């Protein structure tokens, strides 16, 4: 796993810094789970990737205080071969922490057997097993006074660890708990929505909003103030919308937060966008492109010049696709620059520029300066106006490969959008080489996947014929389980409409023909629409008929 000399040097440098397990867990060459698996193998203990809250026995919860379990990152679980013989399995995150094992044995009056798991997995179980959330909320309500808001400013650090909940003020523990649960459930956004008599906390998971927590109305000023302090916003300003950003840690994971607050009739509403940097950038093969579309796209990425537009509504994965394209291009041989608002992920070997409209650094002005930096490939985050569109197109005509995004429903609609903005038809037809429309569909949960029959109408709407035509096809849905939040879906994949601009389409653009005519010609040339690509993913068992119908519109003949 790691060069022996490098490891020996690291251990020598850290001699006397603590126990072997503590030193190895701080070693940059390993992740936490790798170290724990190695210890489990060496000591003959069990390693648990996940711990179920249902396996925590009542004897442990009643005798071991929650603060002790949190501080030492340990939890007791029902020992498998115990059969009531008084043995308890204690899951630790520090393998050589013998003292705490002895203490748990004394507190519970039971023999203990060690097992290992990560801090994140153990903390999640502790929270649920002790119903920590409710006690924290009660404490926050009790401590609702002006002093706390002033203290918050001193309490927050630039990059806060969500797992560090011991001896923190209750409101900090509550907000950390809300963020921690969101990351556990793979949420992309957190909404804190005030109503007349309550606060509703909602998570957006795989593009759908779910209500997860209802709080007492009285804690709103504290929660909002804490969120504002984390994001570097003004806690005294409550009548104007504000934006901010922050960074928090979850063990080894670094998570960026983009925060927005707006005043409503029942108090300030907050929305937090979560960007988990540890997930990294997707490879081109991981986007869900069909093999023939993947080949087309791969050849486009190696073109010397031209404009490639990615289109779709907000939250359809456009930025993720653009990052995957840039990642595929060899930045050692080419000078790649991006203009973004905001920069979502750091890409190695690529210069990324942040737009700052208040300082006059718009997409158009940034692009003008970028062209003086001798670029080969330029990525413009979004085309919002005619000036940016015209400059992006002219950049391609002077020998650059340009990527950008547009908000349109389908690939052919992007042409009409550019012409509506005021870009000359001859510029569009001579520079744009491809337009890719995309949507995200939820995948069927692999843990509760089961066969199901769609209705005749659903199949007809999807363009798949009748039930009789599909009698040999097995369709799947998710029944709903704990892993997928009872939704039947877990994770997402993309569906795509890849329109290559051939000579026929160039001619239609030059003549300013309608999007419908352009689409028909593209279909004749072999393009698949979003619905067609979605139908293919339904046949592969990746998603459901209802899900594809939800995110796509009917194909007009």
Coordinates of C-alpha atoms in Angstrom, one line a residue:
X1 CA 0.0 0.0 0.0
X2 CA 2.8 2.4 0.8
X3 CA 6.6 2.5 0.3
X4 CA 8.2 0.9 3.4
X5 CA 10.9 3.6 3.7
X6 CA 8.4 6.4 3.5
X7 CA 6.3 4.8 6.3
X8 CA 9.4 4.1 8.4
X9 CA 10.4 7.8 8.0
X10 CA 6.9 8.9 9.0
X11 CA 6.9 6.7 12.2
X12 CA 10.4 8.0 13.1
X13 CA 9.3 11.6 12.8
X14 CA 6.3 11.0 14.9
X15 CA 7.9 8.9 17.6
X16 CA 6.6 9.8 21.0
X17 CA 3.5 11.6 19.6
X18 CA 1.1 8.9 20.9
X19 CA 0.1 5.3 20.5
X20 CA 0.7 3.5 17.3
X21 CA -3.0 3.5 16.3
X22 CA -3.2 7.3 16.8
X23 CA -0.1 7.9 14.8
X24 CA -1.2 5.7 11.9
X25 CA -4.6 7.2 11.8
X26 CA -3.0 10.6 11.3
X27 CA -0.8 9.3 8.6
X28 CA -1.5 11.0 5.2
X29 CA -0.7 7.8 3.3
X30 CA -3.8 5.9 4.6
X31 CA -7.5 6.5 5.0
X32 CA -9.2 5.8 8.3
X33 CA -11.0 2.7 7.1
X34 CA -7.8 1.2 5.6
X35 CA -5.9 1.6 9.0
X36 CA -8.8 0.0 10.9
X37 CA -9.1 -2.9 8.5
X38 CA -5.3 -3.6 8.9
X39 CA -5.6 -3.5 12.7
X40 CA -8.7 -5.8 12.6
X41 CA -6.8 -8.3 10.5
X42 CA -3.7 -8.2 12.7
X43 CA -5.7 -8.5 16.0
X44 CA -8.2 -11.0 14.7
X45 CA -11.1 -8.6 15.4
X46 CA -14.2 -7.9 13.3
X47 CA -14.3 -4.7 11.1
X48 CA -17.8 -3.3 10.6
X49 CA -18.3 -0.9 7.6
X50 CA -21.7 0.1 9.0
X51 CA -23.3 -0.3 12.5
X52 CA -27.0 -0.7 12.8
X53 CA -28.7 1.4 15.6
X54 CA -31.1 -1.5 16.2
X55 CA -28.1 -3.6 17.3
X56 CA -27.3 -1.3 20.3
X57 CA -28.6 -3.0 23.5
X58 CA -30.6 -1.1 26.0
X59 CA -28.1 -2.1 28.8
X60 CA -25.4 -0.1 27.0
X61 CA -27.6 3.0 26.5
X62 CA -28.7 2.9 30.2
X63 CA -25.3 2.5 31.8
X64 CA -22.8 4.3 29.5
X65 CA -23.4 8.1 29.3
X66 CA -23.9 9.6 25.8
X67 CA -21.1 12.1 26.3
X68 CA -18.7 9.3 27.2
X69 CA -19.6 7.3 24.0
X70 CA -19.3 10.5 21.9
X71 CA -16.0 11.6 23.4
X72 CA -14.3 8.2 22.9
X73 CA -16.1 7.3 19.7
X74 CA -17.4 3.9 20.8
X75 CA -20.7 2.1 20.9
X76 CA -21.9 -1.3 22.3
X77 CA -23.7 -3.8 19.9
X78 CA -25.3 -7.1 20.5
X79 CA -22.6 -9.8 20.3
X80 CA -23.5 -12.3 17.6
X81 CA -22.6 -15.6 19.4
X82 CA -23.5 -14.3 22.8
X83 CA -27.0 -15.9 23.2
X84 CA -27.6 -13.9 26.4
X85 CA -24.3 -15.0 28.1
X86 CA -23.6 -11.5 29.2
X87 CA -21.0 -10.6 26.5
X88 CA -21.1 -7.2 24.8
X89 CA -19.3 -6.3 21.5
X90 CA -17.8 -2.8 21.8
X91 CA -17.2 -1.1 18.5
X92 CA -14.2 1.3 18.7
X93 CA -12.5 3.8 16.3
X94 CA -9.2 3.6 18.2
X95 CA -8.0 -0.1 18.2
X96 CA -5.5 0.1 21.2
X97 CA -7.8 2.1 23.5
X98 CA -7.8 -0.6 26.2
X99 CA -8.7 1.7 29.1
X100 CA -12.1 2.7 27.6
X101 CA -12.9 -1.0 27.0
X102 CA -12.2 -1.7 30.7
X103 CA -14.4 1.3 31.7
X104 CA -17.3 0.1 29.5
X105 CA -17.0 -3.4 31.1
X106 CA -17.2 -1.9 34.6
X107 CA -20.1 0.4 33.7
X108 CA -22.2 -2.3 32.1
X109 CA -21.0 -5.2 34.3
X110 CA -20.6 -7.3 31.2
X111 CA -17.6 -9.0 29.5
X112 CA -16.6 -7.1 26.4
X113 CA -15.3 -8.1 23.0
X114 CA -13.7 -5.4 20.8
X115 CA -14.7 -4.7 17.1
X116 CA -13.7 -1.8 14.9
X117 CA -15.5 0.8 12.8
X118 CA -15.0 4.5 11.6
X119 CA -15.7 7.6 13.7
X120 CA -18.4 8.6 11.2
X121 CA -20.2 5.3 11.4
X122 CA -20.0 5.2 15.2
X123 CA -21.2 8.8 15.7
X124 CA -24.2 8.2 13.5
X125 CA -25.3 5.2 15.6
X126 CA -24.7 7.1 18.9
X127 CA -26.9 10.0 17.7
X128 CA -29.8 7.7 16.8
X129 CA -29.4 5.2 19.7
X130 CA -29.4 7.9 22.4
X131 CA -32.0 10.0 20.5
X132 CA -29.5 12.8 20.8
X133 CA -31.3 15.1 18.5
X134 CA -34.3 15.6 20.8
X135 CA -32.2 16.4 23.9
X136 CA -30.2 18.9 21.9
X137 CA -33.3 20.6 20.7
X138 CA -34.7 20.8 24.2
X139 CA -31.4 22.3 25.4
X140 CA -31.4 24.9 22.7
X141 CA -34.9 26.0 23.6
X142 CA -33.9 26.3 27.3
X143 CA -30.8 28.4 26.5
X144 CA -32.6 30.7 24.1
X145 CA -31.2 34.1 25.2
X146 CA -29.3 36.9 23.6
X147 CA -26.0 35.9 25.2
X148 CA -25.7 32.8 23.1
X149 CA -25.8 34.7 19.8
X150 CA -22.9 36.9 20.9
X151 CA -20.9 33.8 22.1
X152 CA -21.4 32.1 18.7
X153 CA -19.0 34.5 17.0
X154 CA -16.1 33.3 19.2
X155 CA -17.1 29.7 19.0
X156 CA -16.9 29.0 15.2
X157 CA -13.7 28.2 13.4
X158 CA -13.0 28.5 9.7
X159 CA -13.3 24.7 9.1
X160 CA -15.4 23.1 11.7
X161 CA -15.4 19.3 12.3
X162 CA -19.0 18.1 12.5
X163 CA -18.0 15.1 14.6
X164 CA -16.6 17.3 17.3
X165 CA -19.7 17.7 19.4
X166 CA -18.4 17.2 22.9
X167 CA -18.7 20.2 25.2
X168 CA -20.0 22.5 22.4
X169 CA -23.0 24.9 23.0
X170 CA -26.3 23.1 22.2
X171 CA -27.1 25.3 19.1
X172 CA -23.7 24.4 17.5
X173 CA -24.4 20.7 18.2
X174 CA -27.8 21.0 16.7
X175 CA -26.6 22.6 13.4
X176 CA -23.7 20.2 13.2
X177 CA -26.2 17.3 13.7
X178 CA -28.4 18.7 10.8
X179 CA -25.4 18.9 8.5
X180 CA -24.1 15.5 9.6
X181 CA -27.4 13.8 8.8
X182 CA -27.6 15.6 5.5
X183 CA -24.2 14.2 4.5
X184 CA -25.1 10.7 5.7
X185 CA -28.2 10.8 3.5
X186 CA -26.3 12.1 0.5
X187 CA -28.3 15.4 0.5
X188 CA -27.3 18.1 -2.0
X189 CA -29.2 20.9 -0.2
X190 CA -30.6 21.7 3.2
X191 CA -33.7 24.0 3.6
X192 CA -34.5 25.6 6.9
X193 CA -38.1 26.8 6.3
X194 CA -39.9 28.8 9.0
X195 CA -43.7 28.6 9.4
X196 CA -46.1 30.3 11.8
X197 CA -45.8 27.7 14.5
X198 CA -42.8 25.5 13.6
X199 CA -39.5 25.3 11.6
X200 CA -39.3 22.6 8.9
X201 CA -35.9 21.2 8.0
X202 CA -35.9 19.6 4.5
X203 CA -33.2 17.7 2.6
X204 CA -32.9 17.5 -1.2
X205 CA -31.9 13.9 -1.9
X206 CA -31.4 12.8 -5.5
X207 CA -33.2 15.9 -6.7
X208 CA -36.4 15.5 -4.5
X209 CA -37.1 17.4 -1.3
X210 CA -38.0 15.4 1.9
X211 CA -39.2 16.7 5.3
X212 CA -36.8 15.2 7.9
X213 CA -37.1 17.3 11.0
X214 CA -39.6 19.7 12.7
X215 CA -38.3 22.1 15.3
X216 CA -39.8 24.5 17.8
X217 CA -40.4 28.0 16.3
X218 CA -38.4 29.6 19.1
X219 CA -35.0 28.3 18.0
X220 CA -35.1 30.0 14.6
X221 CA -33.0 33.1 15.6
X222 CA -30.3 30.9 17.0
X223 CA -30.1 28.4 14.1
X224 CA -30.1 31.3 11.6
X225 CA -27.4 33.2 13.5
X226 CA -25.2 30.1 13.8
X227 CA -25.5 29.4 10.0
X228 CA -24.7 33.1 9.3
X229 CA -21.6 33.0 11.5
X230 CA -20.4 29.8 9.8
X231 CA -20.8 31.5 6.4
X232 CA -19.2 34.8 7.4
X233 CA -22.5 36.8 7.0
X234 CA -23.9 39.7 9.1
X235 CA -26.0 38.3 11.9
X236 CA -27.5 41.7 12.7
X237 CA -28.9 42.1 9.2
X238 CA -32.3 40.3 9.1
X239 CA -34.3 42.3 6.5
X240 CA -32.1 41.8 3.4
X241 CA -31.1 38.7 1.5
X242 CA -27.5 37.5 2.1
X243 CA -25.1 35.0 0.6
X244 CA -22.1 33.4 2.1
X245 CA -19.8 30.3 1.9
X246 CA -18.1 28.1 4.4
X247 CA -16.2 24.9 4.8
X248 CA -16.8 22.1 7.3
X249 CA -15.0 18.8 8.0
X250 CA -16.5 15.4 8.6
X251 CA -13.6 13.4 9.8
X252 CA -11.3 13.3 6.8
X253 CA -13.9 14.7 4.4
X254 CA -13.9 18.4 3.4
X255 CA -17.3 19.8 2.5
X256 CA -18.0 23.3 1.0
X257 CA -21.2 25.0 2.0
X258 CA -22.9 27.8 -0.1
X259 CA -25.4 29.6 2.1
X260 CA -28.3 31.8 1.1
X261 CA -30.8 33.5 3.5
X262 CA -33.9 35.5 2.6
X263 CA -36.4 37.3 4.9
X264 CA -40.0 35.8 4.8
X265 CA -43.2 36.8 6.7
X266 CA -42.3 34.2 9.4
X267 CA -38.6 34.9 9.7
X268 CA -35.5 34.2 7.8
X269 CA -35.4 31.2 5.5
X270 CA -32.0 29.5 4.9
X271 CA -30.8 27.2 2.1
X272 CA -27.4 25.5 2.3
X273 CA -25.9 23.8 -0.8
X274 CA -23.4 21.0 0.1
X275 CA -20.4 20.3 -2.1
X276 CA -18.5 17.2 -0.9
X277 CA -14.9 17.6 -2.2
X278 CA -14.0 14.1 -1.3
X279 CA -16.3 12.7 -4.0
X280 CA -14.0 14.2 -6.6
X281 CA -14.6 14.6 -10.3
X282 CA -16.5 11.9 -12.3
X283 CA -14.7 10.1 -15.1
X284 CA -16.3 10.3 -18.5
X285 CA -17.3 6.6 -18.4
X286 CA -19.2 7.2 -15.0
X287 CA -21.6 9.8 -16.4
X288 CA -24.0 7.2 -17.8
X289 CA -23.4 7.8 -21.5
X290 CA -24.2 5.1 -24.0
X291 CA -21.2 3.5 -25.7
X292 CA -21.9 5.1 -29.1
X293 CA -22.5 8.6 -27.5
X294 CA -19.3 8.1 -25.5
X295 CA -17.3 7.5 -28.7
X296 CA -18.8 10.6 -30.3
X297 CA -18.0 12.8 -27.3
X298 CA -14.5 11.4 -27.0
X299 CA -13.7 12.4 -30.6
X300 CA -15.2 15.9 -30.0
X301 CA -12.9 16.5 -27.0
X302 CA -9.9 16.0 -29.2
X303 CA -11.0 18.6 -31.7
X304 CA -8.7 21.7 -32.0
X305 CA -11.5 24.3 -32.1
X306 CA -15.3 24.7 -31.9
X307 CA -18.0 25.3 -29.3
X308 CA -19.7 22.5 -27.3
X309 CA -22.8 23.5 -25.4
X310 CA -24.2 21.5 -22.5
X311 CA -27.9 22.3 -21.9
X312 CA -30.5 21.5 -19.3
X313 CA -32.3 23.1 -16.3
X314 CA -30.7 23.9 -13.0
X315 CA -29.6 20.7 -11.2
X316 CA -29.4 18.5 -14.3
X317 CA -25.6 17.8 -13.8
X318 CA -24.2 20.2 -16.4
X319 CA -21.2 21.3 -14.2
X320 CA -20.4 17.7 -13.4
X321 CA -20.4 16.8 -17.1
X322 CA -18.1 19.8 -18.0
X323 CA -15.6 18.8 -15.2
X324 CA -15.6 15.3 -16.6
X325 CA -14.8 16.6 -20.1
X326 CA -12.0 18.8 -18.9
X327 CA -10.6 16.0 -16.9
X328 CA -10.4 13.8 -20.0
X329 CA -8.4 16.5 -21.9
X330 CA -4.7 16.2 -21.2
X331 CA -3.8 19.4 -19.4
X332 CA 0.0 18.6 -19.7
X333 CA -0.1 19.2 -23.4
X334 CA -2.8 21.8 -23.5
X335 CA -3.4 25.1 -21.7
X336 CA -6.9 24.8 -20.1
X337 CA -8.6 27.8 -18.4
X338 CA -12.1 28.0 -16.9
X339 CA -14.3 30.9 -15.9
X340 CA -16.8 29.8 -13.2
X341 CA -19.4 31.1 -10.8
X342 CA -18.6 29.6 -8.3
X343 CA -15.6 27.2 -8.6
X344 CA -17.1 23.9 -7.4
X345 CA -14.2 21.5 -7.6
X346 CA -10.4 22.1 -7.9
X347 CA -9.0 20.5 -11.0
X348 CA -5.3 19.6 -11.1
X349 CA -3.3 21.2 -13.8
X350 CA -6.1 23.6 -14.8
X351 CA -6.3 27.4 -14.1
X352 CA -9.8 28.3 -12.7
X353 CA -11.1 31.9 -12.5
X354 CA -13.9 33.0 -10.2
X355 CA -16.4 35.5 -11.6
X356 CA -16.9 38.6 -9.4
X357 CA -19.7 40.6 -10.9
X358 CA -19.6 43.3 -8.1
X359 CA -16.0 44.1 -9.1
X360 CA -16.8 44.2 -12.8
X361 CA -15.3 40.7 -13.4
X362 CA -18.2 39.2 -15.4
X363 CA -18.1 36.2 -17.8
X364 CA -17.6 38.5 -20.8
X365 CA -14.7 40.6 -19.2
X366 CA -13.0 37.5 -17.8
X367 CA -13.2 35.8 -21.3
X368 CA -11.6 38.9 -22.9
X369 CA -8.6 38.6 -20.5
X370 CA -8.4 34.8 -20.7
X371 CA -7.9 35.0 -24.5
X372 CA -4.6 36.9 -23.8
X373 CA -3.4 33.9 -21.8
X374 CA -2.7 31.7 -24.9
X375 CA -5.4 29.1 -24.0
X376 CA -6.1 25.9 -26.0
X377 CA -9.3 25.0 -24.2
X378 CA -11.7 27.4 -22.4
X379 CA -14.7 26.6 -20.2
X380 CA -17.2 29.4 -19.7
X381 CA -19.5 28.5 -16.8
X382 CA -22.7 29.9 -18.4
X383 CA -23.8 32.0 -21.4
X384 CA -26.2 34.5 -20.0
X385 CA -26.0 37.4 -22.5
X386 CA -25.3 38.2 -26.1
X387 CA -21.8 39.6 -25.3
X388 CA -20.6 36.3 -23.6
X389 CA -22.2 34.2 -26.4
X390 CA -20.6 36.2 -29.1
X391 CA -17.2 36.2 -27.5
X392 CA -17.3 32.4 -26.8
X393 CA -18.2 31.7 -30.4
X394 CA -15.6 34.1 -31.8
X395 CA -13.0 32.5 -29.5
X396 CA -13.6 29.1 -31.2
X397 CA -13.2 30.7 -34.6
X398 CA -9.7 31.9 -33.6
X399 CA -8.7 28.3 -32.9
X400 CA -9.9 27.5 -29.4
X401 CA -12.0 24.6 -28.1
X402 CA -14.8 26.2 -25.9
X403 CA -17.2 24.5 -23.5
X404 CA -20.2 26.3 -22.0
X405 CA -23.8 25.8 -20.7
X406 CA -27.2 27.1 -21.6
X407 CA -30.6 26.8 -19.9
X408 CA -32.8 25.1 -22.6
X409 CA -35.1 22.0 -22.7
X410 CA -33.4 20.1 -25.5
X411 CA -30.4 20.2 -27.8
X412 CA -32.2 21.9 -30.8
X413 CA -33.7 24.6 -28.5
X414 CA -30.1 25.8 -27.8
X415 CA -29.8 27.0 -31.3
X416 CA -33.0 29.1 -31.1
X417 CA -31.8 30.4 -27.7
X418 CA -28.5 31.7 -29.2
X419 CA -30.3 33.4 -32.1
X420 CA -32.8 34.9 -29.7
X421 CA -29.9 36.4 -27.6
X422 CA -28.9 38.2 -30.8
X423 CA -26.0 36.1 -32.1
X424 CA -25.7 36.1 -35.9
X425 CA -26.8 32.8 -37.6
X426 CA -23.6 32.6 -39.6
X427 CA -21.5 32.7 -36.4
X428 CA -23.6 29.9 -34.7
X429 CA -23.6 27.6 -37.8
X430 CA -19.8 27.9 -38.4
X431 CA -18.6 27.5 -34.8
X432 CA -20.9 25.2 -32.8
X433 CA -19.8 21.5 -33.3
X434 CA -22.2 19.8 -30.8
X435 CA -25.0 20.4 -28.3
X436 CA -25.6 17.9 -25.5
X437 CA -28.9 18.1 -23.6
X438 CA -29.1 16.2 -20.4
X439 CA -31.2 15.3 -17.3
X440 CA -30.6 13.3 -14.1
X441 CA -32.8 10.3 -13.4
X442 CA -32.8 8.4 -10.1
X443 CA -31.5 4.8 -10.1
X444 CA -33.6 2.0 -8.8
X445 CA -32.3 1.0 -5.3
X446 CA -30.2 -2.2 -5.6
X447 CA -31.2 -3.4 -2.1
X448 CA -35.0 -3.4 -2.6
X449 CA -35.2 -3.8 -6.4
X450 CA -38.1 -6.0 -7.6
X451 CA -39.9 -6.6 -10.9
X452 CA -43.0 -4.5 -11.6
X453 CA -45.3 -4.0 -14.5
X454 CA -45.8 -0.4 -15.9
X455 CA -49.1 0.7 -17.2
X456 CA -50.0 0.6 -20.9
X457 CA -50.2 4.4 -21.0
X458 CA -46.7 4.9 -19.4
X459 CA -45.1 2.6 -22.0
X460 CA -46.9 4.5 -24.8
X461 CA -45.8 7.9 -23.4
X462 CA -42.3 6.7 -23.3
X463 CA -42.5 5.5 -26.9
X464 CA -41.9 1.9 -26.1
X465 CA -45.1 0.5 -27.6
X466 CA -47.7 -1.6 -25.8
X467 CA -47.4 -4.2 -23.0
X468 CA -47.7 -6.9 -25.7
X469 CA -44.6 -5.5 -27.4
X470 CA -42.7 -5.7 -24.1
X471 CA -44.0 -9.1 -22.8
X472 CA -40.4 -10.5 -22.6
X473 CA -39.0 -7.4 -20.9
X474 CA -38.6 -7.2 -17.1
X475 CA -39.2 -3.8 -15.6
X476 CA -38.0 -2.9 -12.1
X477 CA -39.0 -0.6 -9.2
X478 CA -37.7 -0.2 -5.7
X479 CA -40.0 -1.4 -2.9
X480 CA -38.4 1.1 -0.4
X481 CA -36.0 0.3 2.4
X482 CA -33.8 2.0 5.1
X483 CA -30.9 2.4 2.7
X484 CA -32.9 4.4 0.2
X485 CA -35.0 6.5 2.7
X486 CA -38.1 4.4 1.7
X487 CA -38.1 6.0 -1.8
X488 CA -37.1 3.0 -3.9
X489 CA -34.3 5.0 -5.5
X490 CA -30.6 5.5 -4.6
X491 CA -28.1 7.5 -6.6
X492 CA -28.6 9.1 -10.0
X493 CA -27.4 8.7 -13.5
X494 CA -27.6 10.9 -16.6
X495 CA -29.7 10.6 -19.8
X496 CA -28.4 12.4 -22.8
X497 CA -29.3 13.8 -26.2
X498 CA -26.1 14.3 -28.2
X499 CA -26.7 16.5 -31.3
X500 CA -23.7 16.7 -33.7
X501 CA -23.8 19.7 -36.0
X502 CA -23.5 18.3 -39.5
X503 CA -23.7 20.2 -42.8
X504 CA -27.5 19.8 -43.1
X505 CA -28.0 21.3 -39.6
X506 CA -25.5 24.1 -40.3
X507 CA -27.6 25.0 -43.4
X508 CA -30.9 25.1 -41.3
X509 CA -29.2 27.3 -38.6
X510 CA -28.0 29.7 -41.3
X511 CA -31.6 29.9 -42.7
X512 CA -32.9 30.4 -39.2
X513 CA -35.2 27.4 -39.4
X514 CA -37.3 26.3 -36.3
X515 CA -35.9 24.1 -33.5
X516 CA -38.5 21.4 -34.6
X517 CA -37.0 21.2 -38.1
X518 CA -33.4 21.0 -36.7
X519 CA -34.5 18.2 -34.4
X520 CA -36.1 16.2 -37.2
X521 CA -32.9 16.4 -39.3
X522 CA -30.8 15.4 -36.2
X523 CA -33.1 12.4 -35.6
X524 CA -32.7 11.3 -39.2
X525 CA -28.9 11.5 -38.7
X526 CA -29.1 9.1 -35.8
X527 CA -29.6 11.3 -32.7
X528 CA -31.5 9.8 -29.7
X529 CA -33.7 12.1 -27.8
X530 CA -33.7 12.3 -23.9
X531 CA -36.8 10.0 -23.8
X532 CA -35.2 7.4 -26.1
X533 CA -32.0 7.3 -24.0
X534 CA -34.2 7.1 -20.8
X535 CA -36.1 4.2 -22.4
X536 CA -32.8 2.4 -22.9
X537 CA -31.9 2.8 -19.3
X538 CA -35.4 1.5 -18.3
X539 CA -34.7 -1.6 -20.4
X540 CA -31.3 -2.0 -18.7
X541 CA -33.1 -2.0 -15.3
X542 CA -31.2 1.1 -14.1
X543 CA -34.3 3.3 -13.6
X544 CA -38.1 3.2 -13.9
X545 CA -40.6 4.3 -16.6
X546 CA -42.2 6.8 -14.1
X547 CA -38.8 8.4 -13.4
X548 CA -38.0 9.0 -17.1
X549 CA -41.5 10.5 -17.7
X550 CA -41.0 12.8 -14.7
X551 CA -37.8 14.5 -16.0
X552 CA -38.4 14.5 -19.8
X553 CA -41.0 16.0 -22.1
X554 CA -42.8 14.2 -24.9
X555 CA -41.0 13.9 -28.3
X556 CA -42.9 15.9 -30.9
X557 CA -43.0 14.2 -34.3

